[in-house]
Coordinates of C-alpha atoms in Angstrom, one line a residue:
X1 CA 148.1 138.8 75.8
X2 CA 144.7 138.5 74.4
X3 CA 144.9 134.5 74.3
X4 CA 146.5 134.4 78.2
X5 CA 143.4 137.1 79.2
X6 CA 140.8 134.6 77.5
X7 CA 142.3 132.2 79.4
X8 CA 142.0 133.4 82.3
X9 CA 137.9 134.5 81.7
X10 CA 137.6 131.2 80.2
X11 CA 139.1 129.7 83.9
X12 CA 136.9 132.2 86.5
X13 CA 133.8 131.4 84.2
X14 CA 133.7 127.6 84.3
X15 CA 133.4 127.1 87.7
X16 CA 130.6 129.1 88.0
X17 CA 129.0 127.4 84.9
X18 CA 129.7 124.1 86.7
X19 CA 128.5 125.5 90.0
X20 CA 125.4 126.0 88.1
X21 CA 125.0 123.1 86.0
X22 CA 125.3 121.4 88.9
X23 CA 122.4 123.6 91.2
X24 CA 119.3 121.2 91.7
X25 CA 115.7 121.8 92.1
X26 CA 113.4 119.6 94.0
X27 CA 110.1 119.7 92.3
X28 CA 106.7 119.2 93.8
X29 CA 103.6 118.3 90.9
X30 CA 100.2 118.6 92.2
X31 CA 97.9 117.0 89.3
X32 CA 94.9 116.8 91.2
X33 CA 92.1 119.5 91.6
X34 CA 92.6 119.9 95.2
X35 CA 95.0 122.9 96.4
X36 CA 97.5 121.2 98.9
X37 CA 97.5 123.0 102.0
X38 CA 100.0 122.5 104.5
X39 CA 101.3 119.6 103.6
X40 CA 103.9 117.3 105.0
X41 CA 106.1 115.8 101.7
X42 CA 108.4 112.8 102.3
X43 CA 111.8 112.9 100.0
X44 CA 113.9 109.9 100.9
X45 CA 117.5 111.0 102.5
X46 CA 118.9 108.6 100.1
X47 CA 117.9 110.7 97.1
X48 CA 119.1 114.0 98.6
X49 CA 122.5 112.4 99.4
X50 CA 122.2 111.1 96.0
X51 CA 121.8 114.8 94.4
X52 CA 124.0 116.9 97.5
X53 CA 126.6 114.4 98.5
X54 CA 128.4 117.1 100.4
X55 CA 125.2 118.3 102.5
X56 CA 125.8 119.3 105.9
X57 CA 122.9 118.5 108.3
X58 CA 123.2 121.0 110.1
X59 CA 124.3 123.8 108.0
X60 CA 121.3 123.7 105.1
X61 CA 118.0 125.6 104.7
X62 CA 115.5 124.8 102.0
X63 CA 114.6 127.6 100.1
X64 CA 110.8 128.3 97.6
X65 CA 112.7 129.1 94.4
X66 CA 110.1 131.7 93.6
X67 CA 109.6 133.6 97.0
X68 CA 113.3 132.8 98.1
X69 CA 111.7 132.1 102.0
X70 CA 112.9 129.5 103.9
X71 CA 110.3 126.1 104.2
X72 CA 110.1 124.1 107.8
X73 CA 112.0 121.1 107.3
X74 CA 112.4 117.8 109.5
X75 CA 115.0 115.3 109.3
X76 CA 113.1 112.2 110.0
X77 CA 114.4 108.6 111.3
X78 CA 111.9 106.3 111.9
X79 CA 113.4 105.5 115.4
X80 CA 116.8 104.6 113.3
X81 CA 120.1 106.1 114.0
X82 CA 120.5 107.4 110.2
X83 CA 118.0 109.3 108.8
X84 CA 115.5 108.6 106.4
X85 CA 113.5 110.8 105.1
X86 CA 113.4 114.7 104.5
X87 CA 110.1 116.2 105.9
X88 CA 109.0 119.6 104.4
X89 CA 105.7 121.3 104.7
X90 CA 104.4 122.8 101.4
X91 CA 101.6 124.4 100.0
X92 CA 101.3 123.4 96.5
X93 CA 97.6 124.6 94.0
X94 CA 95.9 122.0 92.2
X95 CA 97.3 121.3 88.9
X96 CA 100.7 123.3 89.5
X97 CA 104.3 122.3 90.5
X98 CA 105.9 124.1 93.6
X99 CA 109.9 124.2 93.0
X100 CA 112.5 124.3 96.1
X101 CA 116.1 124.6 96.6
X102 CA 118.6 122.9 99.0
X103 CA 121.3 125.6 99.5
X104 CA 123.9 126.0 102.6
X105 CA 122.9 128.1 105.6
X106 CA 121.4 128.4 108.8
X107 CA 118.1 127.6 109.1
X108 CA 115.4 129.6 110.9
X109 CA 113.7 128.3 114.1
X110 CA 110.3 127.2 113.0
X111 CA 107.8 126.6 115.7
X112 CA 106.8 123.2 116.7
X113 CA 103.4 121.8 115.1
X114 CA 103.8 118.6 116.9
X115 CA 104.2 116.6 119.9
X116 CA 104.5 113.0 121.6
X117 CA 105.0 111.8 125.0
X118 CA 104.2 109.1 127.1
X119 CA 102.7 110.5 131.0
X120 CA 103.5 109.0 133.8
X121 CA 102.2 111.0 136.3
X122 CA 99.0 110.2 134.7
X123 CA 98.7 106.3 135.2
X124 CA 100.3 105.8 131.5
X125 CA 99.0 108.0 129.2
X126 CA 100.4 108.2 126.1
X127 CA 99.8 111.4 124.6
X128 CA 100.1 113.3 121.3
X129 CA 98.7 116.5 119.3
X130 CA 99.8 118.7 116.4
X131 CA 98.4 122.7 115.6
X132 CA 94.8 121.1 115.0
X133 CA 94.0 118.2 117.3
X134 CA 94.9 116.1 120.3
X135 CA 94.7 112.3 121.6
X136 CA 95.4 110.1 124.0
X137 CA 96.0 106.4 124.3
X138 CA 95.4 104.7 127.6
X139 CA 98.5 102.6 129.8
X140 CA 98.4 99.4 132.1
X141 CA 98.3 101.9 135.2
X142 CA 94.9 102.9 134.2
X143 CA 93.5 98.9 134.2
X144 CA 91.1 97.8 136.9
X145 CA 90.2 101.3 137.7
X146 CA 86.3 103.2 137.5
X147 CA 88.6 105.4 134.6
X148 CA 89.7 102.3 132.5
X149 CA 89.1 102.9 128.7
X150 CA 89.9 101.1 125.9
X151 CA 90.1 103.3 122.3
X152 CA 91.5 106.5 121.3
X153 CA 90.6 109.1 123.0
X154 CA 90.5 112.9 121.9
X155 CA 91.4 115.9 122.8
X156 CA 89.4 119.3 121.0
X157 CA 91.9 122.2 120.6
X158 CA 91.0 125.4 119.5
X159 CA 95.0 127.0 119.7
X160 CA 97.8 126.3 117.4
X161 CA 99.7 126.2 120.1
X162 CA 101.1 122.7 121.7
X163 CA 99.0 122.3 124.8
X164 CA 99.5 118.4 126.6
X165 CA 102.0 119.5 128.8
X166 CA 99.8 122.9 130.1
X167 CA 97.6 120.6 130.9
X168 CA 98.7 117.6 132.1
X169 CA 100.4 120.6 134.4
X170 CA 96.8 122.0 135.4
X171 CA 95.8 118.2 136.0
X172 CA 92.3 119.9 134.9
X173 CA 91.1 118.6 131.3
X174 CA 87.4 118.9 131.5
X175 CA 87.0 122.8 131.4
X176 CA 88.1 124.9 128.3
X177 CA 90.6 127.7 129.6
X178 CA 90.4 129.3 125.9
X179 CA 92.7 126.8 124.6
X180 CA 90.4 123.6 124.5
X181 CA 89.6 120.5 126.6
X182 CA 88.5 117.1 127.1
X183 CA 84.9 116.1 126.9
X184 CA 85.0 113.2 124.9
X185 CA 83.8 109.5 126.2
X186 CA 85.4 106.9 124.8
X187 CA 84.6 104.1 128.0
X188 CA 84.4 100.0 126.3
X189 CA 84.5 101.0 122.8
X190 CA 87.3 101.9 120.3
X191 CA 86.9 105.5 120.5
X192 CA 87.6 107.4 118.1
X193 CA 88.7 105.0 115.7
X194 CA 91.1 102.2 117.4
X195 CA 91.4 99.0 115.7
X196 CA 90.4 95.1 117.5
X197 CA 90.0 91.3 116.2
X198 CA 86.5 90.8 115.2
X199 CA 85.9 87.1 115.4
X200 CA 82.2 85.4 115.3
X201 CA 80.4 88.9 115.1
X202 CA 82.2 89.8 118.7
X203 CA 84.8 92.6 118.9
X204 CA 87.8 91.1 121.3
X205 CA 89.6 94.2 123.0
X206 CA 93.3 94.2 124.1
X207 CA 94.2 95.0 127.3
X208 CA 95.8 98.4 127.6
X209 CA 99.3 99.3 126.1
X210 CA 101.9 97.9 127.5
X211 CA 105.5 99.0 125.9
X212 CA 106.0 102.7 123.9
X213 CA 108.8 104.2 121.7
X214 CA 108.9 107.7 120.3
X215 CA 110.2 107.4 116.5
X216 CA 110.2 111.1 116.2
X217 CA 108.8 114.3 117.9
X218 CA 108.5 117.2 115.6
X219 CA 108.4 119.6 114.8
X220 CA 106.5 118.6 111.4
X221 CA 105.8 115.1 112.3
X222 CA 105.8 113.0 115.5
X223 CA 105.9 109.1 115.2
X224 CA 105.6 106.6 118.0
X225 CA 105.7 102.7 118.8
X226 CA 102.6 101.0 120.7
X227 CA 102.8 97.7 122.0
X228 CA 100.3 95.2 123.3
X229 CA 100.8 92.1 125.4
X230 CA 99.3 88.9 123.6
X231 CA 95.4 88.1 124.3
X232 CA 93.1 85.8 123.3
X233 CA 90.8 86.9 120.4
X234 CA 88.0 83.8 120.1
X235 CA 90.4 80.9 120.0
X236 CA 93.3 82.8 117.8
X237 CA 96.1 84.5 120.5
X238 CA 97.3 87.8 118.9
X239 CA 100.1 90.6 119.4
X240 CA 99.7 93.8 117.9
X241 CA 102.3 96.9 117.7
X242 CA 100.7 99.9 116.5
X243 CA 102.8 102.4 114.8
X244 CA 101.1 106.4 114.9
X245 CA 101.8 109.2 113.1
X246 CA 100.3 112.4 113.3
X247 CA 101.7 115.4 110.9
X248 CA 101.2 118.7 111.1
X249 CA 98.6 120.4 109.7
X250 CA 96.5 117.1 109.8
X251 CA 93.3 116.5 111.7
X252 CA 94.1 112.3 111.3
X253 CA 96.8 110.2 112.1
X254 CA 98.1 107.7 110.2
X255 CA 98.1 104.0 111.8
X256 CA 100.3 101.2 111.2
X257 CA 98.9 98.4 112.3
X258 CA 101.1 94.9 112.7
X259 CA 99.4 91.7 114.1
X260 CA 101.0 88.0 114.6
X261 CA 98.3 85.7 115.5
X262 CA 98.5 82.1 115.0
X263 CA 97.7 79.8 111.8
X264 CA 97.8 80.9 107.9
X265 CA 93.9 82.2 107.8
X266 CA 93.7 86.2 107.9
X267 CA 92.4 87.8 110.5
X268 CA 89.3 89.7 110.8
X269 CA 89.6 92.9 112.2
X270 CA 87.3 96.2 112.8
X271 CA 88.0 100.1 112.9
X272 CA 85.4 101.6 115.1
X273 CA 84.2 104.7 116.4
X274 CA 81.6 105.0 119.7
X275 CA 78.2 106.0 118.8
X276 CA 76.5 108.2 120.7
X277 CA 72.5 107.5 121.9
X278 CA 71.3 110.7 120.8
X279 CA 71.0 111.8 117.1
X280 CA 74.4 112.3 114.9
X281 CA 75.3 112.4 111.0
X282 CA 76.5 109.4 110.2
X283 CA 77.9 109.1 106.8
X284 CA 79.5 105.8 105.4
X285 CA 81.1 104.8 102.5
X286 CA 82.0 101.3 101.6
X287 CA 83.7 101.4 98.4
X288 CA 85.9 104.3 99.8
X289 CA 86.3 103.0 103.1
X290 CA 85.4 106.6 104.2
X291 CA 83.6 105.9 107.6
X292 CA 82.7 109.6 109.2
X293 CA 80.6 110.8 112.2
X294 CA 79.4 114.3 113.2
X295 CA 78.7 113.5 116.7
X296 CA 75.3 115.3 118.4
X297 CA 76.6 118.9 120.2
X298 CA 77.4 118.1 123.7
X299 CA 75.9 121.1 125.5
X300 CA 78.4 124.2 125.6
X301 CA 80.9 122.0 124.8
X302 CA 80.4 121.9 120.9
X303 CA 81.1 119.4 118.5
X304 CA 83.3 116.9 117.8
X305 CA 83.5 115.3 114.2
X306 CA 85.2 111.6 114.3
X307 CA 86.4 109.7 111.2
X308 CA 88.3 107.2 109.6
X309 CA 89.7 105.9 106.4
X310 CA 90.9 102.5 105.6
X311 CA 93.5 102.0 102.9
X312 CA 91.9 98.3 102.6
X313 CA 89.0 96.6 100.4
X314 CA 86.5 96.4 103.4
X315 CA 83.9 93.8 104.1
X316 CA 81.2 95.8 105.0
X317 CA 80.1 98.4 107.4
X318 CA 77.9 98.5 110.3
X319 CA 76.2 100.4 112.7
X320 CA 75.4 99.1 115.9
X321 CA 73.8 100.4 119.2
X322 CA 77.0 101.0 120.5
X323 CA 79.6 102.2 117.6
X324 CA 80.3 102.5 113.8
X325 CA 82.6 100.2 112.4
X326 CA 84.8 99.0 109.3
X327 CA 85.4 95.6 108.6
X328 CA 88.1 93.9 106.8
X329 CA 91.3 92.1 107.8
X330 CA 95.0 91.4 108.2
X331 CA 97.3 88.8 107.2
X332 CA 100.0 87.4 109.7
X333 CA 102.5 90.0 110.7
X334 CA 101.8 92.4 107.7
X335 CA 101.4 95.5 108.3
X336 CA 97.6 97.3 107.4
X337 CA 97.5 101.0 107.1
X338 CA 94.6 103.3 108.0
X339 CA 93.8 107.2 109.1
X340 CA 91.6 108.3 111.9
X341 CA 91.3 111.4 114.0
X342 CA 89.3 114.4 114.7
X343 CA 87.8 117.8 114.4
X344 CA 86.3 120.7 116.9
X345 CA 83.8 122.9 115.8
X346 CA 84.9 125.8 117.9
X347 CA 88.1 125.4 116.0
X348 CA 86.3 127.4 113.7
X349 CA 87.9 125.8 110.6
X350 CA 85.2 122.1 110.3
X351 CA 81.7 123.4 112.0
X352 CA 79.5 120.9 110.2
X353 CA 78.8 117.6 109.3
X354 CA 79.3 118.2 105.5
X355 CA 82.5 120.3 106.3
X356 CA 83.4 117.1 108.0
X357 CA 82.7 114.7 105.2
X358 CA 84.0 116.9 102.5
X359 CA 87.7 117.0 104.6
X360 CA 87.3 113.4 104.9
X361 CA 86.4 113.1 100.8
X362 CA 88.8 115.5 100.1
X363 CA 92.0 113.7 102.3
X364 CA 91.1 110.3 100.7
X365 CA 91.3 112.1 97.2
X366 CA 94.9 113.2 98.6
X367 CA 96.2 109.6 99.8
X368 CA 95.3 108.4 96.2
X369 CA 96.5 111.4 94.5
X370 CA 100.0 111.5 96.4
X371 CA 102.2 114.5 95.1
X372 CA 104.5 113.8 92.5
X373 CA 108.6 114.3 93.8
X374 CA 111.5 114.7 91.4
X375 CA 115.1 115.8 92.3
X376 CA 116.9 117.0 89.4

């Protein structure tokens, strides 16, 4: 009898020691001396079907192992029928390791940080934002009009809240309704951080977008497909696609940039950012590619803060009478990676220019100090 009841302890008890042995943690390392606040972490799906071959997608939650509360996930797909990544948003203190779980249940409805959509009933826009920040990119309808721009244009928020469609709704940007508006000029320039050929000290614009693609839309990440017709660039006929990505919690996007130009020479190229005539805060760094602007307050308006960092060794920077810009280059139909965006001082969260620069210093630390993933 005793051998039969060991049996049968030694028979309940190993499938719960498998079941264990066979629990997984995700770990998330943070060796840098920045805390990570709100942060958007890419696990490839192929490593989690690697690890939970039997996952149901949409029967899962991912659970903090410590406070046992769900975290916002985001099955991302890259505009691809399978999906590719696992998005979660995290916040992880410098020099520690945040640990989640990957259990079966039903996940709570998080709220929507972000947003992307083209507008038709506003001659083309395409249109995106997340909890921090808004922007625009302008469409063919808009061509050959007084309104006609050609950068990125912004959008100051002061809400968490997603806001395009209120007020593409109110068809009334210009005044803040306690939410935010539009009072930023972007005209024959690159806005707030658009990227154009740069050939024989001349910048040669596109003309307007002519072909879009959402990728994804939220709620942690929105993605989305620009494309331009071909155009003559001093001699060398280009083609761009522009790939944007704007997560949550971010005030800048990230840009994928893909050119295919003729001939084996790279092509010069220039990030830039309008200038205003009266006095700003300029702040540039060449070595870091860190190119930031605290623009002069614009009445009751406020403050807008505009800045971008290339991933690439740069050239040089310049200021002209007109805008601030990066120069370096791309090779045929290679893509070239960069991050430009935003900030509001009545946000209440970046109210001066060395705020500004420090979130700017501090998110370059961040793309060179990527968190460290491990599933095991």
């Amino acid at each position: 009898m005793k051998f039969i009841k060991s049996f049968f302890a030694i028979a309940f008890i190993l499938p719960m020691f498998i079941f264990a042995q066979t629990k997984k943690n995700i770990t998330i390392q943070n060796n840098s001396a920045l805390d990570r606040k709100e942060t958007i972490v890419s696990i490839k799906w192929e490593t989690i079907l690697l690890h939970y071959p039997q996952i149901d997608t949409t029967g899962f939650v991912v659970i903090n192992s410590v406070t046992k509360k769900q975290i916002p996930f985001q099955l991302e797909h890259r505009g691809n029928k399978t999906i590719q990544n696992l998005l979660v948003q995290v916040d992880v203190k410098a020099k520690s390791t945040l640990s989640l779980l990957i259990q079966k249940g039903k996940p709570e409805i998080f709220v929507a940080k972000t947003y992307a959509r083209y507008v038709p009933e506003r001659k083309d826009d395409f249109a995106w934002e997340n909890d921090k920040i808004a922007f625009r990119a302008y469409g063919k309808a808009l061509e050959n009009t007084k309104e006609n721009a050609f950068g990125f244009d912004v959008w100051v928020k002061r809400t968490d809240r997603l806001i395009l469609n209120e007020r593409y709704k109110r068809n009334e940007y210009h005044i803040d309704h306690g939410d935010g508006m539009d009072y930023y000029h972007v005209g024959f320039s690159l806005g707030a951080g658009n990227m154009a050929p740069y050939v024989n000290d001349s910048i040669y614009y596109s003309a307007n977008y002519r072909q879009w693609k959402v990728l994804d839309n939220g709620p942690l990440r929105s993605t989305f497909q620009l494309t331009y017709a071909a155009w003559n660039a001093g001699g060398i006929n280009v083609k761009a696609t522009k790939t944007i990505s704007l997560d949550a919690g971010s005030q800048l996007n990230k840009i994928e940039n893909v050119y295919s130009f003729e001939g084996d020479k790279p092509l010069p190229v220039v990030v830039g950012i309008i200038k205003r005539p009266e006095n700003g805060t300029i702040a540039l760094n060449e070595k870091q590619g860190i190119m930031g602007y605290w623009e002069p307050t614009h009445g009751a308006d406020g403050t807008t803060g505009v800045g971008s960092i290339l991933t690439t060794p740069l050239s040089n920077m310049m200021v002209t009478n007109k805008q601030i810009l990066a120069k370096t280059e791309v090779k045929n139909n290679t893509p070239i990676v960069y991050y430009t965006g935003a900030a509001w001082d009545k946000a209440g969260k970046i109210t001066d220019a060395k705020q500004w620069q420090n979130y700017l210093n501090n998110f370059y630390q961040q793309i060179n100090e990527p968190l460290i993933i491990n599933v095991k």
